Amino acid sequence: MKVVEPKYSNVKQASKEASLDSIIREMIAEGRWSMGERLPSERVLSAELKVSRNTLRNVLKCLEANGLLEIRKSSGCYISSTKPEESKIQRESAAPHQEIMAKYEAGLLVLPGIFAAAALKVKPEDLQELEVCTGALGQSILERDWEDLMAHSLEFPLIVVRCLNNSVVSEIIRELCESAYVFVPHLSRSQEASRKSLFTDFVMVLKALRKGDPALARIAVKRKIINAAHALTSVTGVPLTPILVAAHEELSKLEGDTSIGATA
């Protein structure tokens, strides 16, 4: 069986740095370190956050430029004495999460129809690639390898949309998924059930595509997006949008399952 290699290294790197920036901002806002305190060494912090030292270094430089940190040569990185007020940091930290929630809402409005159309055109070789990708997703979750998980999470929909042979649709998928999957590293702070749900949702989408069932694909994608939105809410506190709430209620009634997203 052919192994699918991640093809989107630039996207992957940008996603890693954006998500790491958000995580460190949250750690500062939550009082992980006090004013003027020295952060752990790059070696220790990169190991804790499961990123490379180069990625961490790039993000720390950006945070220094934003006034949150001060990097002292041969000394280390410190919480800046000119750090913005706590409430401002929290607003800045929440803003990217609100944007991600908006992406989930947009995805809910667009992606089910795209995947339903793809269910009618998916080829055996596409299904084979999706099976490999899904297996890699599961392995990434087990190993808590968030970098690989982001790469494969983006790879999955791009394989699907390739069936439609429409460059405009491909760009829509890429735009929606690149920013939304920046949230993936936050799963390290969520419950184990949330991480298992992420894998299960991909499996259900794959099953629908394998059956060539547009209606089933539409429902599976809706469930996946709603569960992802609930996971974002549980970790960041950013509320679901009214459209996502309505979709959750509609899907719960349709499936007779009021627990949709409850563990996400």
CSV table of N, CA and C in Angstrom, one decimal, residues 14-69:
chain,number,residue,atom,x,y,z
A,14,ALA,N,3.6,27.2,9.0
A,14,ALA,CA,2.8,28.3,9.4
A,14,ALA,C,1.8,28.0,10.5
A,15,SER,N,1.1,26.8,10.3
A,15,SER,CA,0.1,26.4,11.3
A,15,SER,C,0.8,26.1,12.6
A,16,LYS,N,1.9,25.5,12.7
A,16,LYS,CA,2.6,25.2,13.9
A,16,LYS,C,2.9,26.5,14.7
A,17,GLU,N,3.5,27.5,14.0
A,17,GLU,CA,3.9,28.7,14.6
A,17,GLU,C,2.7,29.5,15.1
A,18,ALA,N,1.6,29.5,14.3
A,18,ALA,CA,0.4,30.3,14.7
A,18,ALA,C,-0.2,29.6,15.9
A,19,SER,N,-0.3,28.3,16.0
A,19,SER,CA,-0.9,27.6,17.1
A,19,SER,C,0.0,27.8,18.4
A,20,LEU,N,1.3,27.7,18.2
A,20,LEU,CA,2.2,27.8,19.3
A,20,LEU,C,2.1,29.2,19.9
A,21,ASP,N,2.0,30.2,19.0
A,21,ASP,CA,1.9,31.6,19.5
A,21,ASP,C,0.6,31.7,20.4
A,22,SER,N,-0.5,31.1,19.9
A,22,SER,CA,-1.7,31.2,20.7
A,22,SER,C,-1.6,30.5,22.0
A,23,ILE,N,-0.9,29.3,22.0
A,23,ILE,CA,-0.8,28.6,23.3
A,23,ILE,C,0.1,29.3,24.3
A,24,ILE,N,1.2,29.9,23.9
A,24,ILE,CA,2.0,30.6,24.8
A,24,ILE,C,1.3,31.8,25.3
A,25,ARG,N,0.6,32.5,24.5
A,25,ARG,CA,-0.2,33.7,24.9
A,25,ARG,C,-1.1,33.3,26.1
A,26,GLU,N,-1.8,32.1,25.9
A,26,GLU,CA,-2.7,31.7,26.9
A,26,GLU,C,-2.0,31.3,28.2
A,27,MET,N,-0.9,30.7,28.1
A,27,MET,CA,-0.1,30.3,29.3
A,27,MET,C,0.3,31.6,30.0
A,28,ILE,N,0.7,32.6,29.3
A,28,ILE,CA,1.0,33.9,30.0
A,28,ILE,C,-0.2,34.5,30.6
A,29,ALA,N,-1.4,34.5,29.9
A,29,ALA,CA,-2.6,35.1,30.4
A,29,ALA,C,-3.1,34.4,31.6
A,30,GLU,N,-2.9,33.1,31.7
A,30,GLU,CA,-3.4,32.3,32.8
A,30,GLU,C,-2.4,32.3,34.0
A,31,GLY,N,-1.3,33.0,33.9
A,31,GLY,CA,-0.4,33.2,35.0
A,31,GLY,C,0.6,32.1,35.2
A,32,ARG,N,0.9,31.4,34.1
A,32,ARG,CA,1.9,30.3,34.2
A,32,ARG,C,3.2,30.9,34.7
A,33,TRP,N,3.6,32.1,34.3
A,33,TRP,CA,4.8,32.7,34.7
A,33,TRP,C,4.4,34.1,35.3
A,34,SER,N,5.1,34.6,36.3
A,34,SER,CA,4.8,35.9,36.9
A,34,SER,C,5.7,37.0,36.1
A,35,MET,N,5.3,38.2,36.4
A,35,MET,CA,6.0,39.3,35.8
A,35,MET,C,7.5,39.3,36.0
A,36,GLY,N,8.3,39.4,35.0
A,36,GLY,CA,9.7,39.4,35.1
A,36,GLY,C,10.4,38.0,35.2
A,37,GLU,N,9.5,36.9,35.3
A,37,GLU,CA,10.0,35.6,35.5
A,37,GLU,C,10.7,35.1,34.2
A,38,ARG,N,11.7,34.3,34.4
A,38,ARG,CA,12.4,33.7,33.3
A,38,ARG,C,11.7,32.4,32.8
A,39,LEU,N,11.5,32.3,31.5
A,39,LEU,CA,10.8,31.1,31.0
A,39,LEU,C,11.8,29.9,31.1
A,40,PRO,N,11.3,28.7,31.0
A,40,PRO,CA,12.2,27.6,30.9
A,40,PRO,C,13.1,27.7,29.7
A,41,SER,N,14.2,26.9,29.7
A,41,SER,CA,15.1,27.0,28.5
A,41,SER,C,14.3,26.5,27.3
A,42,GLU,N,14.9,26.8,26.1
A,42,GLU,CA,14.3,26.4,24.8
A,42,GLU,C,14.2,24.9,24.8
A,43,ARG,N,15.2,24.2,25.3
A,43,ARG,CA,15.2,22.7,25.3
A,43,ARG,C,14.0,22.2,26.1
A,44,VAL,N,13.8,22.7,27.3
A,44,VAL,CA,12.8,22.2,28.2
A,44,VAL,C,11.4,22.6,27.6
A,45,LEU,N,11.2,23.9,27.2
A,45,LEU,CA,9.9,24.3,26.7
A,45,LEU,C,9.5,23.7,25.4
A,46,SER,N,10.5,23.5,24.5
A,46,SER,CA,10.2,22.8,23.2
A,46,SER,C,9.8,21.4,23.5
A,47,ALA,N,10.4,20.7,24.4
A,47,ALA,CA,10.0,19.4,24.8
A,47,ALA,C,8.6,19.3,25.3
A,48,GLU,N,8.3,20.2,26.2
A,48,GLU,CA,7.0,20.3,26.9
A,48,GLU,C,5.9,20.5,25.8
A,49,LEU,N,6.1,21.4,24.9
A,49,LEU,CA,5.1,21.8,23.9
A,49,LEU,C,5.2,20.9,22.6
A,50,LYS,N,6.2,20.0,22.6
A,50,LYS,CA,6.3,19.1,21.5
A,50,LYS,C,6.5,19.8,20.1
A,51,VAL,N,7.4,20.8,20.1
A,51,VAL,CA,7.7,21.5,18.9
A,51,VAL,C,9.3,21.5,18.8
A,52,SER,N,9.7,21.9,17.6
A,52,SER,CA,11.2,22.0,17.4
A,52,SER,C,11.7,23.3,18.1
A,53,ARG,N,12.9,23.3,18.4
A,53,ARG,CA,13.5,24.5,19.0
A,53,ARG,C,13.5,25.7,18.0
A,54,ASN,N,13.6,25.4,16.7
A,54,ASN,CA,13.6,26.5,15.7
A,54,ASN,C,12.2,27.1,15.7
A,55,THR,N,11.2,26.3,15.7
A,55,THR,CA,9.8,26.8,15.7
A,55,THR,C,9.5,27.6,17.0
A,56,LEU,N,9.9,27.1,18.1
A,56,LEU,CA,9.8,27.9,19.4
A,56,LEU,C,10.5,29.2,19.3
A,57,ARG,N,11.7,29.2,18.8
A,57,ARG,CA,12.5,30.4,18.8
A,57,ARG,C,11.8,31.5,17.9
A,58,ASN,N,11.3,31.1,16.8
A,58,ASN,CA,10.6,32.0,15.9
A,58,ASN,C,9.4,32.6,16.6
A,59,VAL,N,8.6,31.8,17.3
A,59,VAL,CA,7.4,32.3,18.0
A,59,VAL,C,7.8,33.3,19.2
A,60,LEU,N,8.9,32.9,19.9
A,60,LEU,CA,9.3,33.8,21.0
A,60,LEU,C,9.8,35.1,20.5
A,61,LYS,N,10.4,35.2,19.3
A,61,LYS,CA,10.8,36.4,18.8
A,61,LYS,C,9.6,37.3,18.4
A,62,CYS,N,8.5,36.7,17.9
A,62,CYS,CA,7.3,37.4,17.5
A,62,CYS,C,6.6,37.9,18.8
A,63,LEU,N,6.6,37.1,19.9
A,63,LEU,CA,6.0,37.6,21.1
A,63,LEU,C,6.8,38.7,21.7
A,64,GLU,N,8.2,38.7,21.5
A,64,GLU,CA,9.0,39.8,22.0
A,64,GLU,C,8.6,41.1,21.2
A,65,ALA,N,8.4,40.9,19.9
A,65,ALA,CA,8.1,42.1,19.1
A,65,ALA,C,6.7,42.7,19.5
A,66,ASN,N,5.9,41.8,20.1
A,66,ASN,CA,4.5,42.3,20.5
A,66,ASN,C,4.5,42.8,22.0
A,67,GLY,N,5.7,42.8,22.6
A,67,GLY,CA,5.8,43.3,23.9
A,67,GLY,C,5.5,42.4,25.1
A,68,LEU,N,5.3,41.1,24.8
A,68,LEU,CA,5.0,40.2,25.8
A,68,LEU,C,6.2,39.6,26.5
A,69,LEU,N,7.3,39.5,25.8
A,69,LEU,CA,8.5,38.8,26.3
A,69,LEU,C,9.7,39.7,26.0
